[in-house]
Each structure stands twice: as C-alpha cells, then as structure tokens.
PDB file of C-alpha atoms in Angstrom:
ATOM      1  CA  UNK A 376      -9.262  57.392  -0.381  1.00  0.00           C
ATOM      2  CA  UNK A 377      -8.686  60.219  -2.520  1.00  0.00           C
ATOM      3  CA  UNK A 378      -8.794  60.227  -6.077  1.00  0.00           C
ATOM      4  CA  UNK A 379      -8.437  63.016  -9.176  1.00  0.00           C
ATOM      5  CA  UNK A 380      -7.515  62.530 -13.121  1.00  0.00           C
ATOM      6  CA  UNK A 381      -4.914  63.593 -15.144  1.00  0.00           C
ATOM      7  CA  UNK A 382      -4.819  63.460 -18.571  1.00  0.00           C
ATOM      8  CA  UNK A 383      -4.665  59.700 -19.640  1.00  0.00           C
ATOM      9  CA  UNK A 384      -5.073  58.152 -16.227  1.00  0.00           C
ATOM     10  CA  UNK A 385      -6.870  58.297 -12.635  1.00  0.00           C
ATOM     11  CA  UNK A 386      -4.627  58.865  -9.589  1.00  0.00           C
ATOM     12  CA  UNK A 387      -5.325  57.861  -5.879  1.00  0.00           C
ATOM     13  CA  UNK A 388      -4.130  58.342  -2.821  1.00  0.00           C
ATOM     14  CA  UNK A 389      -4.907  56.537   0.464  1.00  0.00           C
ATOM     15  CA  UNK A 390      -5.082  57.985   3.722  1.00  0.00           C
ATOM     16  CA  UNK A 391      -5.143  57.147   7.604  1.00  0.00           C
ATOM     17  CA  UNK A 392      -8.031  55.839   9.614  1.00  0.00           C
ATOM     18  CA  UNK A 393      -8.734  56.760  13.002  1.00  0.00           C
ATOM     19  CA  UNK A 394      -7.041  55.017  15.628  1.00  0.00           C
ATOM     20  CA  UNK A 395      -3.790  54.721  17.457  1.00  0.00           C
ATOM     21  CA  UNK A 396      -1.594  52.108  15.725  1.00  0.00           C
ATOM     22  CA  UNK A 397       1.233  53.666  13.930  1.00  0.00           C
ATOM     23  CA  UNK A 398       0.587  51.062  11.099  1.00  0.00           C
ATOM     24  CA  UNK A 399      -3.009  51.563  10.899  1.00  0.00           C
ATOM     25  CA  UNK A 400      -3.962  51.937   7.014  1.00  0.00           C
ATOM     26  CA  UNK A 401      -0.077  50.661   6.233  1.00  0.00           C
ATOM     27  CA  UNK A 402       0.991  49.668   2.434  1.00  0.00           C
ATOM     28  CA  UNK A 403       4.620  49.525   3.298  1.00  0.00           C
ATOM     29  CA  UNK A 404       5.976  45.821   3.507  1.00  0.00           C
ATOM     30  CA  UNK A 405       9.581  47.084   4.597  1.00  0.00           C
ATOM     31  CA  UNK A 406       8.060  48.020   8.424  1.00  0.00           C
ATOM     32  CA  UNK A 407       7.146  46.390  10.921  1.00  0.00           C
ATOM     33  CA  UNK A 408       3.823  45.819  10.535  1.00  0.00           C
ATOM     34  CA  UNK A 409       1.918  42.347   9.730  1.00  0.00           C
ATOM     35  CA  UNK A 410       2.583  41.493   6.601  1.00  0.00           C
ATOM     36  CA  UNK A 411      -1.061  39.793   6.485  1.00  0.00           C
ATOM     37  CA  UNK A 412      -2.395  43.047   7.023  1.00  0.00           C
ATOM     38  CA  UNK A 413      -0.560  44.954   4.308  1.00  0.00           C
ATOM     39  CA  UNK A 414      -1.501  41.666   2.001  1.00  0.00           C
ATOM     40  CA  UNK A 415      -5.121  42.696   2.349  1.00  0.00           C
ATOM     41  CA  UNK A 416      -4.948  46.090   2.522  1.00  0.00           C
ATOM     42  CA  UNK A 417      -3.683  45.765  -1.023  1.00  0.00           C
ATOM     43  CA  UNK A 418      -6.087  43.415  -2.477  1.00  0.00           C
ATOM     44  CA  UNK A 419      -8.550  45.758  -1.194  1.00  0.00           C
ATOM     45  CA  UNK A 420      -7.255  48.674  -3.036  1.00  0.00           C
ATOM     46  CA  UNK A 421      -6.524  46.104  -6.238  1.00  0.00           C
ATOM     47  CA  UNK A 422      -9.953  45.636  -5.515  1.00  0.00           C
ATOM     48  CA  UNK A 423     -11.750  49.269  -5.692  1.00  0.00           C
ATOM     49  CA  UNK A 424      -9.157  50.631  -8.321  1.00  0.00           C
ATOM     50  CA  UNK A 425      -9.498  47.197 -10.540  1.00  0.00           C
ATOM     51  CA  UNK A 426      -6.510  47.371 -11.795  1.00  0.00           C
ATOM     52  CA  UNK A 427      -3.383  44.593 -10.593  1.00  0.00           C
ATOM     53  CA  UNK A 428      -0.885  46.806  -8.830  1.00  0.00           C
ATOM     54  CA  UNK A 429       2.966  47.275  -9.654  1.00  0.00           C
ATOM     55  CA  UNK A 430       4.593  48.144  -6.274  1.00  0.00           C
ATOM     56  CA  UNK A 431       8.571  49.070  -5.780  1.00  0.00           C
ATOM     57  CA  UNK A 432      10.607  48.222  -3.019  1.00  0.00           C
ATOM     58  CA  UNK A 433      12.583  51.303  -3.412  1.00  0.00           C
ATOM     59  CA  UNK A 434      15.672  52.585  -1.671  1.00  0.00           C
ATOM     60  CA  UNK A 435      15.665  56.383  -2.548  1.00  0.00           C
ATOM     61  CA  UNK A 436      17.878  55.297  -6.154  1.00  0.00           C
ATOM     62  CA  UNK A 437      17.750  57.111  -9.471  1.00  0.00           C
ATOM     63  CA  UNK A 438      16.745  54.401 -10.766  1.00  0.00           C
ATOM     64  CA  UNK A 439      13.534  54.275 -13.131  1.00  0.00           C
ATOM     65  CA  UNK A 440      12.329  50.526 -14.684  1.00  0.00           C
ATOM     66  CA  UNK A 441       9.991  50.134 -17.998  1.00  0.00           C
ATOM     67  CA  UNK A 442       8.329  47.522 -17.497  1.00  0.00           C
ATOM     68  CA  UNK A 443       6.677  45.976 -20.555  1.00  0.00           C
ATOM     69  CA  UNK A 444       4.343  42.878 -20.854  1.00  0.00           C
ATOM     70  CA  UNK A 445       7.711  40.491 -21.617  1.00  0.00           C
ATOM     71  CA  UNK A 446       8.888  41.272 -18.179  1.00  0.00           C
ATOM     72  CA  UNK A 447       5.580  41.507 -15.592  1.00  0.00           C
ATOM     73  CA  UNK A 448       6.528  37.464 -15.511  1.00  0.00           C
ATOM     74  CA  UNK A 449       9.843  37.806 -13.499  1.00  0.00           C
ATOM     75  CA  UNK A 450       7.702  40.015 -10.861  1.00  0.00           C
ATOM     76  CA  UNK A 451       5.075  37.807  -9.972  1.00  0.00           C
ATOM     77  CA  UNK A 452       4.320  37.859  -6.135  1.00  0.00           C
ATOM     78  CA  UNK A 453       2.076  35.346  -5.996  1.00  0.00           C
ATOM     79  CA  UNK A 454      -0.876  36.822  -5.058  1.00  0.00           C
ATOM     80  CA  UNK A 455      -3.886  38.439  -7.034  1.00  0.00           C
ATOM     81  CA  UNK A 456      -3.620  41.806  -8.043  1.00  0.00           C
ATOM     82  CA  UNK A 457      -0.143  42.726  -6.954  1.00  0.00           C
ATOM     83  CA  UNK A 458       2.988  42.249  -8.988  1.00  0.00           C
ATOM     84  CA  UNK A 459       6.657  43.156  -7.625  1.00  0.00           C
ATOM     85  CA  UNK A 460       8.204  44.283  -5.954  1.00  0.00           C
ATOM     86  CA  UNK A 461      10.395  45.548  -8.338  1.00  0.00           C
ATOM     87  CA  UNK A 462      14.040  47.118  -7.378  1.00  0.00           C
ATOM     88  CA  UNK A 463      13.447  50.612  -8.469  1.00  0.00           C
ATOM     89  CA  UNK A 464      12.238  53.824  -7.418  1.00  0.00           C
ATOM     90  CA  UNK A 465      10.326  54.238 -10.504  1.00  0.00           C
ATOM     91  CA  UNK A 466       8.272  52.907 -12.834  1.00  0.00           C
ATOM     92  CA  UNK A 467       6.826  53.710 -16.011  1.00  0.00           C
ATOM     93  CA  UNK A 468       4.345  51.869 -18.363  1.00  0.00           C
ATOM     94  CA  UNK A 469       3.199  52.363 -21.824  1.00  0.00           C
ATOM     95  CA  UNK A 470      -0.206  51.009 -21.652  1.00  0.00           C
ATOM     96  CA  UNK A 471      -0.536  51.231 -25.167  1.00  0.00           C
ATOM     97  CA  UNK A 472       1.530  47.544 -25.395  1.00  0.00           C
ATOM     98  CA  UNK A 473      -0.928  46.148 -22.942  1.00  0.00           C
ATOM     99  CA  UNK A 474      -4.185  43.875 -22.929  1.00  0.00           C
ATOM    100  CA  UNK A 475      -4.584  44.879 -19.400  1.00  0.00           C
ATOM    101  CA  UNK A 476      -2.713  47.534 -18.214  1.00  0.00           C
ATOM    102  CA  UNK A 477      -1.683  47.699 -14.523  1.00  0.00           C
ATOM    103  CA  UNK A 478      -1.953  50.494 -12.161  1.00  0.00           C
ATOM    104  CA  UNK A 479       1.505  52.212 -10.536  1.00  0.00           C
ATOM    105  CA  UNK A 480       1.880  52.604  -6.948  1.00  0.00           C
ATOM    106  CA  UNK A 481       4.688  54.574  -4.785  1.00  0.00           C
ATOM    107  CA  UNK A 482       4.543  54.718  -1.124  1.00  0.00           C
ATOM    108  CA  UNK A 483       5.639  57.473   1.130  1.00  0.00           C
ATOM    109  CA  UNK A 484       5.663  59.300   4.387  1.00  0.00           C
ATOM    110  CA  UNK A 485       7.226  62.623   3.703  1.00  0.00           C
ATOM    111  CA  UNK A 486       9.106  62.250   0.084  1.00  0.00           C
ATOM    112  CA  UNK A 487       7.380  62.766  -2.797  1.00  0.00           C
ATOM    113  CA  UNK A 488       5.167  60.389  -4.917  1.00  0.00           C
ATOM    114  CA  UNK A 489       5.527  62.102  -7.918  1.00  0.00           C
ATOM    115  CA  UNK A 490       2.750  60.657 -10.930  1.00  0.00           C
ATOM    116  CA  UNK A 491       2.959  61.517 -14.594  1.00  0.00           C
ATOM    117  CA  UNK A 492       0.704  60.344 -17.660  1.00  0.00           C
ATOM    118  CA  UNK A 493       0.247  61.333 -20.935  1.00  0.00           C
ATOM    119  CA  UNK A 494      -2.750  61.280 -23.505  1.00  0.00           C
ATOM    120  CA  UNK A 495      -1.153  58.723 -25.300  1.00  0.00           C
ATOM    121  CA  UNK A 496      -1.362  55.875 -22.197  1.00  0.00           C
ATOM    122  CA  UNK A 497       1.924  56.422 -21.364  1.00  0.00           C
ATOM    123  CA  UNK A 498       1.854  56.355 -16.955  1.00  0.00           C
ATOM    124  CA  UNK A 499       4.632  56.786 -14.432  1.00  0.00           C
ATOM    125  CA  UNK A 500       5.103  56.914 -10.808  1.00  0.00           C
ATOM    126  CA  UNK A 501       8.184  58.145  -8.502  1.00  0.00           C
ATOM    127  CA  UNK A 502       9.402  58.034  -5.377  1.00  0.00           C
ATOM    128  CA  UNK A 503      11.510  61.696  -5.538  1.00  0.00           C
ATOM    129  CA  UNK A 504      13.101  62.386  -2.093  1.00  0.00           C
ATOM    130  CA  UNK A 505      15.740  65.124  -1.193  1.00  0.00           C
ATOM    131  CA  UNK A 506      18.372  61.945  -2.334  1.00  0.00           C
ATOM    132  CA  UNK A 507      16.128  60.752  -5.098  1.00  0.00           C
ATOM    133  CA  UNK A 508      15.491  64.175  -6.733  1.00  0.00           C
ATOM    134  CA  UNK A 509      19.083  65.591  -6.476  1.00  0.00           C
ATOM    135  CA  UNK A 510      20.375  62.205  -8.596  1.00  0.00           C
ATOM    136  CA  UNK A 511      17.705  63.151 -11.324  1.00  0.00           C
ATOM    137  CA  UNK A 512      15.334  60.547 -10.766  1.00  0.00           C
ATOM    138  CA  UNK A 513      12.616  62.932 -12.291  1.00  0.00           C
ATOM    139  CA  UNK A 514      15.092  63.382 -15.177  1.00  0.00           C
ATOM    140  CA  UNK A 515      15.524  59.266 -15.684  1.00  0.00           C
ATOM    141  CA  UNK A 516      11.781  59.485 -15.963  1.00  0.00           C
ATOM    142  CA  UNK A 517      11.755  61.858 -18.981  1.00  0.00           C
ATOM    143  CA  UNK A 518      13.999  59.853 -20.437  1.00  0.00           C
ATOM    144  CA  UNK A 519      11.953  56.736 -20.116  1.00  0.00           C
ATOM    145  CA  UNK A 520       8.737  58.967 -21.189  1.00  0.00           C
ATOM    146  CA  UNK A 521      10.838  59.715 -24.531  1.00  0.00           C
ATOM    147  CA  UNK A 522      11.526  56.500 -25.074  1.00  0.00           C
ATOM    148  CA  UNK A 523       7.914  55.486 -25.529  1.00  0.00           C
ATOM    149  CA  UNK A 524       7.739  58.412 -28.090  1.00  0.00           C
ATOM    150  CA  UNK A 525       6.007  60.865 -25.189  1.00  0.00           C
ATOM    151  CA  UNK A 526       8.012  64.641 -25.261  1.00  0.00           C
ATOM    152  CA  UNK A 527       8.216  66.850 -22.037  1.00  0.00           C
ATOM    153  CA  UNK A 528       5.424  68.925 -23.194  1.00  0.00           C
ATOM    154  CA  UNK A 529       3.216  66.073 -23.604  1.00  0.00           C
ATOM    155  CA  UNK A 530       3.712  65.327 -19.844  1.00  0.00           C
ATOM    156  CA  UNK A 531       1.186  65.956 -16.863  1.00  0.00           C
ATOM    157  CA  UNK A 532       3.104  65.680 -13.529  1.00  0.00           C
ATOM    158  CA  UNK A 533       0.817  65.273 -10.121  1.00  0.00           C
ATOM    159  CA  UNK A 534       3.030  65.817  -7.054  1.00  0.00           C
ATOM    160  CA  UNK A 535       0.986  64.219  -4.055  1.00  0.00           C
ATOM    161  CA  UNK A 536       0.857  64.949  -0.804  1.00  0.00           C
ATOM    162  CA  UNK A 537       4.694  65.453   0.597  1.00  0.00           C
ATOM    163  CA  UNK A 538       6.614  67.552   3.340  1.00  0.00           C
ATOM    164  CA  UNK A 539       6.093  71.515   2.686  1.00  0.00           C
ATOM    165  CA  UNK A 540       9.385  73.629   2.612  1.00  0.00           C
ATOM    166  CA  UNK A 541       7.982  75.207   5.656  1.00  0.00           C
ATOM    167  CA  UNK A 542       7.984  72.133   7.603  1.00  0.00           C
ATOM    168  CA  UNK A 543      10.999  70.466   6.033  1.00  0.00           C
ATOM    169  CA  UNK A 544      13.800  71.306   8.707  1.00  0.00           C
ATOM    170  CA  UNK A 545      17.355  70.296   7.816  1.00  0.00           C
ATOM    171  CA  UNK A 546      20.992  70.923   9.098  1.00  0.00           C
ATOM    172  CA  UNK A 547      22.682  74.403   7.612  1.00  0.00           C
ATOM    173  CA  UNK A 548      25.123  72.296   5.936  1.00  0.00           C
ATOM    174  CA  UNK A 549      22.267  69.715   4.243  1.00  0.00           C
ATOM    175  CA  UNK A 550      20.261  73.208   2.803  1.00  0.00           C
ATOM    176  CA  UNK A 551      24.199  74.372   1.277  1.00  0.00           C
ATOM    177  CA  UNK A 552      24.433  70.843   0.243  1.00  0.00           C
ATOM    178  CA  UNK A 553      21.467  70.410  -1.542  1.00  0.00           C
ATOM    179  CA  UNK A 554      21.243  74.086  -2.827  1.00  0.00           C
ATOM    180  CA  UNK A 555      24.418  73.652  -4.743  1.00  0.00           C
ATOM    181  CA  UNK A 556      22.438  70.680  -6.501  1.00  0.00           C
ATOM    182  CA  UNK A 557      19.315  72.674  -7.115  1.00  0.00           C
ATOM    183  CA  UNK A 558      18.985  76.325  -5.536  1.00  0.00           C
ATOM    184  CA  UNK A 559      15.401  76.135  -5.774  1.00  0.00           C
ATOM    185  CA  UNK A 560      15.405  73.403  -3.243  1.00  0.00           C
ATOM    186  CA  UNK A 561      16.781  76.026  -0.157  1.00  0.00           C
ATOM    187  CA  UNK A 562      13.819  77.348   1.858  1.00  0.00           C
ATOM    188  CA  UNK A 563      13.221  78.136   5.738  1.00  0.00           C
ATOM    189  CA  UNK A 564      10.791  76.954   8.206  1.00  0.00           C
ATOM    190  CA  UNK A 565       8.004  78.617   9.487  1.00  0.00           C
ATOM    191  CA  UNK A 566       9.917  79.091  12.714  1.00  0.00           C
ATOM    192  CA  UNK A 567      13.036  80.714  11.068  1.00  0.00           C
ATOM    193  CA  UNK A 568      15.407  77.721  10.926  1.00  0.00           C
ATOM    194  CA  UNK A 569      16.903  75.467   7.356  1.00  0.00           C
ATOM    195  CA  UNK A 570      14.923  73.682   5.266  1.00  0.00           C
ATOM    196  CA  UNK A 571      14.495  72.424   2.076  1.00  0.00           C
ATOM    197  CA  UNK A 572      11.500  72.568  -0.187  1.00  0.00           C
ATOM    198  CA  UNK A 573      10.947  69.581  -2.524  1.00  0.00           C
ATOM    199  CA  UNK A 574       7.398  70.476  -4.017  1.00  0.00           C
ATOM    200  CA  UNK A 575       8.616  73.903  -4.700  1.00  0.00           C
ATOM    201  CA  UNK A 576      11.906  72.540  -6.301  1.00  0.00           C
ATOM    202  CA  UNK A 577      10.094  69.907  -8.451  1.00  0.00           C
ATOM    203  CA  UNK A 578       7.828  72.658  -9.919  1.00  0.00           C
ATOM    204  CA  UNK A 579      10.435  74.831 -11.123  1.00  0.00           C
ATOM    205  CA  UNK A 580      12.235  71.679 -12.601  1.00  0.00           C
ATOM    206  CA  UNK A 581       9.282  70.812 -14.150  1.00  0.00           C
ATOM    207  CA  UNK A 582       8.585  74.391 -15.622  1.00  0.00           C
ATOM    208  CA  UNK A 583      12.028  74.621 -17.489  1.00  0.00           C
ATOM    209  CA  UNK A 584      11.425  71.474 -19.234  1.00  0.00           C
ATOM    210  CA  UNK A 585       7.838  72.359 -20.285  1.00  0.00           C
ATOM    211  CA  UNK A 586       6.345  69.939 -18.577  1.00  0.00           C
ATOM    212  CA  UNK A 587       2.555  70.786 -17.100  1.00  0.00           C
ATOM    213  CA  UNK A 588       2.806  70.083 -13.249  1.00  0.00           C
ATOM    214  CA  UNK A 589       1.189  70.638 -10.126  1.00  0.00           C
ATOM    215  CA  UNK A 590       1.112  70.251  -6.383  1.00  0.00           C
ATOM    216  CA  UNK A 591      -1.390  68.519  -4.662  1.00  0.00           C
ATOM    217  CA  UNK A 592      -0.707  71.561  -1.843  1.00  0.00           C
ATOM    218  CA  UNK A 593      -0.955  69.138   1.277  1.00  0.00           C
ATOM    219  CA  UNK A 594       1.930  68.716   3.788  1.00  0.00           C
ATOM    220  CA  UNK A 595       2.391  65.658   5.070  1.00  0.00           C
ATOM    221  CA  UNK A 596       3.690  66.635   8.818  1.00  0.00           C
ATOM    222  CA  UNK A 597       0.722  69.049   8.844  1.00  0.00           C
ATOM    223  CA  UNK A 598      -2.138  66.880   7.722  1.00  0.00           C
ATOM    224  CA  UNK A 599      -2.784  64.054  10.213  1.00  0.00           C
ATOM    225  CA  UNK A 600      -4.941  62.143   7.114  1.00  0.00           C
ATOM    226  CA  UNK A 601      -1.015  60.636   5.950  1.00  0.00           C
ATOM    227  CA  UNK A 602       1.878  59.121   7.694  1.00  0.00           C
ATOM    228  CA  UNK A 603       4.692  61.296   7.866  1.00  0.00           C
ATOM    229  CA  UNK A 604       8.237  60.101   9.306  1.00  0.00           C
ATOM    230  CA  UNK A 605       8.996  63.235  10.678  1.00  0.00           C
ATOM    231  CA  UNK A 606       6.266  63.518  12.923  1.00  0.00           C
ATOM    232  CA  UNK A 607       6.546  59.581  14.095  1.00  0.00           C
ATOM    233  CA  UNK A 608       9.224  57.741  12.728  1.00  0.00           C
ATOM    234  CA  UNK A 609       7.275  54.873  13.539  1.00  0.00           C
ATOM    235  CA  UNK A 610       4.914  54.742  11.044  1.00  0.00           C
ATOM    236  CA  UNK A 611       3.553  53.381   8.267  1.00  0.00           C
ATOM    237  CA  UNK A 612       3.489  54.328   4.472  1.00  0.00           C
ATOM    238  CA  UNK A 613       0.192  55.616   2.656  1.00  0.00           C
ATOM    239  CA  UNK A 614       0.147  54.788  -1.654  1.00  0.00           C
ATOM    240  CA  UNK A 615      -0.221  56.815  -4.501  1.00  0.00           C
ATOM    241  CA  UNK A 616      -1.226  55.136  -7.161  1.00  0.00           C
ATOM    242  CA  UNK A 617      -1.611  55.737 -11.230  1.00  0.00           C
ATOM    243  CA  UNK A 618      -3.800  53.995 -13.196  1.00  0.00           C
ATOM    244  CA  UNK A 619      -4.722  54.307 -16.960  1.00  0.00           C
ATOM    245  CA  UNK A 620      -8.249  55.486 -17.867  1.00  0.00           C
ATOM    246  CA  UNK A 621      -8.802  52.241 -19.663  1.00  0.00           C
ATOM    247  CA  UNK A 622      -9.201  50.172 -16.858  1.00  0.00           C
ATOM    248  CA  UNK A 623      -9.177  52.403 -13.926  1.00  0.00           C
TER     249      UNK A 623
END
C-alpha cells in the first residue's frame, strides 16, 4: 500500500498482489467477488490505517454527503471499523466535530478518486468520472468545503491514480460531447484516435478556483499495480483512502 500526506491528513492507496484472480486485492462489494473476502480485506486496512472507514456505494452521481457525528448512526454496517455504505459519490468530514474522526475511502478502476483536506481537519474524498466530473461533483465538494468555513484556496486536492488522456479512448461524438462540458477534457490517444483526459481536466478546474492540486501521475491501464476496467472489465476495485492526521 501506498501512502503520502497532504496538508491536514494522510492518504493511501492500495494496490494489486500477484496472482491471477481478477478480484485479487478487491474492496469493491458491488462485484462479484466473496463478500467474506472484501469483509477482511477491509478490516485489515481499518486495521493498519486505525481509523473506522466511511465507504460509498456510489453510482457515478453529483452527489456529495456531510456526514457529521449525528448521522454515522444511520450507517452502521455492523462490523468493526467500517461504516456505510452511504448513497453518494462523495463524502466530506469536518473532523474538527469529532472525538474520533473516521478515515474516507473511494474505490475505483479507471475514474478518479479525487482526495482533498485542509489544515483546519476538514477531509473529503470523490469518486469524479467522465459522468461524475461533467455534473460538478468536484464543484458540490467546494460547496460542502465552504460550508465547514474551508475557502478554495485553503484546499489541497490529491488526484490518485486514474486513466491518462493518452489511454482514455472514447467515441468522436463522446470527446464533442464532453468537450462542450469542459474543453479541457478533449485529448487523443497515444495511437492517434479520441479521448478524453480527466486528470488533465481536473487540474485546470482546480487552478481557476485557486485550489492547490496535483496528480498522482500514474495511469491506471498502464500500471498493472491497480485494477483498471478498461484493460479487464472483470475486475476488482483498489481504495483510496483519506484520513485526518489526528488519528491516522
């Protein structure tokens, strides 16, 4: 597992063992994979991050949840260290109203998990694919930021590892699509066909709302160490996760 900081917070990202199974090192509870298996594999990351894990069942909405200590109650799962899922493609938590704080996770396998924090406790985590990002899900989570008295330019935003616009081949009439949404998004692949670059995209969004952002720089088709759906659509989903600094 990988890890880094951002201002505020830890983030971590888990990757794929060695092996054959297409669900081998699998967080995602919505394929089919044994749901015993995903159960452990995150305790085991509740475990090293020691922090109880929010996880999303998300269906590539707009939709961004703050989730404060009066509602954690409605989303208990049952089990130790993981609460949710909750309906919502976002999350954001200002640890600041928390005894114990708990750590964010998205899961992906070719969209972006998107991660924000702030110096003032304030943590987020997105799932931002092409749907996702075009509805302003990144937007809904500025707003939430604001709302817990965080501004843009307070913001660090951590893209992890995602499809590159190089590698992110779409019909002619998906790039026009999406371009008229965002004309940053339109890009080509390195063998000369459409595509549509959603790191590169997110940046420049980021940038012209002052918010300090970066890309992890790793491709998820290219880099074997993550699932990717466009290389096997059978496969699992690796996690990004956020936690605060407090308890992380």
């Amino acid at each position: 597992m990988k890890h880094t900081d951002l201002p505020g917070a830890r983030v971590f990202f888990t990757e794929v063992g060695a092996g054959t199974d297409p669900y081998r090192d699998n967080y995602g509870a919505h394929v089919p994979d044994d749901p015993r298996l995903v159960e452990e594999r995150r305790f085991g990351l509740f475990t090293q991050i020691g922090s109880p894990i929010v996880w999303m069942n998300q269906t590539h909405s707009a939709t961004v949840e703050i989730l404060d200590p009066a509602k954690i109650s409605s989303y208990d799962s049952g089990r130790m260290g993981e609460w949710g899922p909750i309906e919502s493609d976002g999350i954001v938590v200002d640890s600041r109203q928390w005894e114990t704080p708990p750590a964010l996770a998205v899961m992906t396998a070719d969209c972006m998990p998107v991660l924000l924090s702030s110096r003032q406790g304030v943590i987020g985590a997105v799932h931002a694919g092409r749907v996702g990002f075009l509805h302003g899900i990144l937007s809904h989570a500025l707003d939430a930021f604001r709302c817990c008295g965080v501004q843009n330019e307070e913001i660090s935003m951590l893209i992890g590892p995602c499809i590159c616009g190089k590698c992110y081949e779409v019909s002619p009439q998906m790039r026009e699509e999406s371009a008229a949404s965002c004309s940053a998004i339109a890009s080509q692949t390195s063998w000369g066909t459409e595509a549509l670059d959603l790191p590169g995209a997110a940046l420049q969004w980021a940038r012209e709302r002052g918010v300090n952002a970066s890309w992890v720089g790793e491709c998820t088709l290219e880099n074997p160490a993550y699932h990717s759906y466009r290389r096997s659509p059978e496969c699992g989903r690796f996690a990004s996760v956020i936690a605060t600094c407090r308890h992380s």
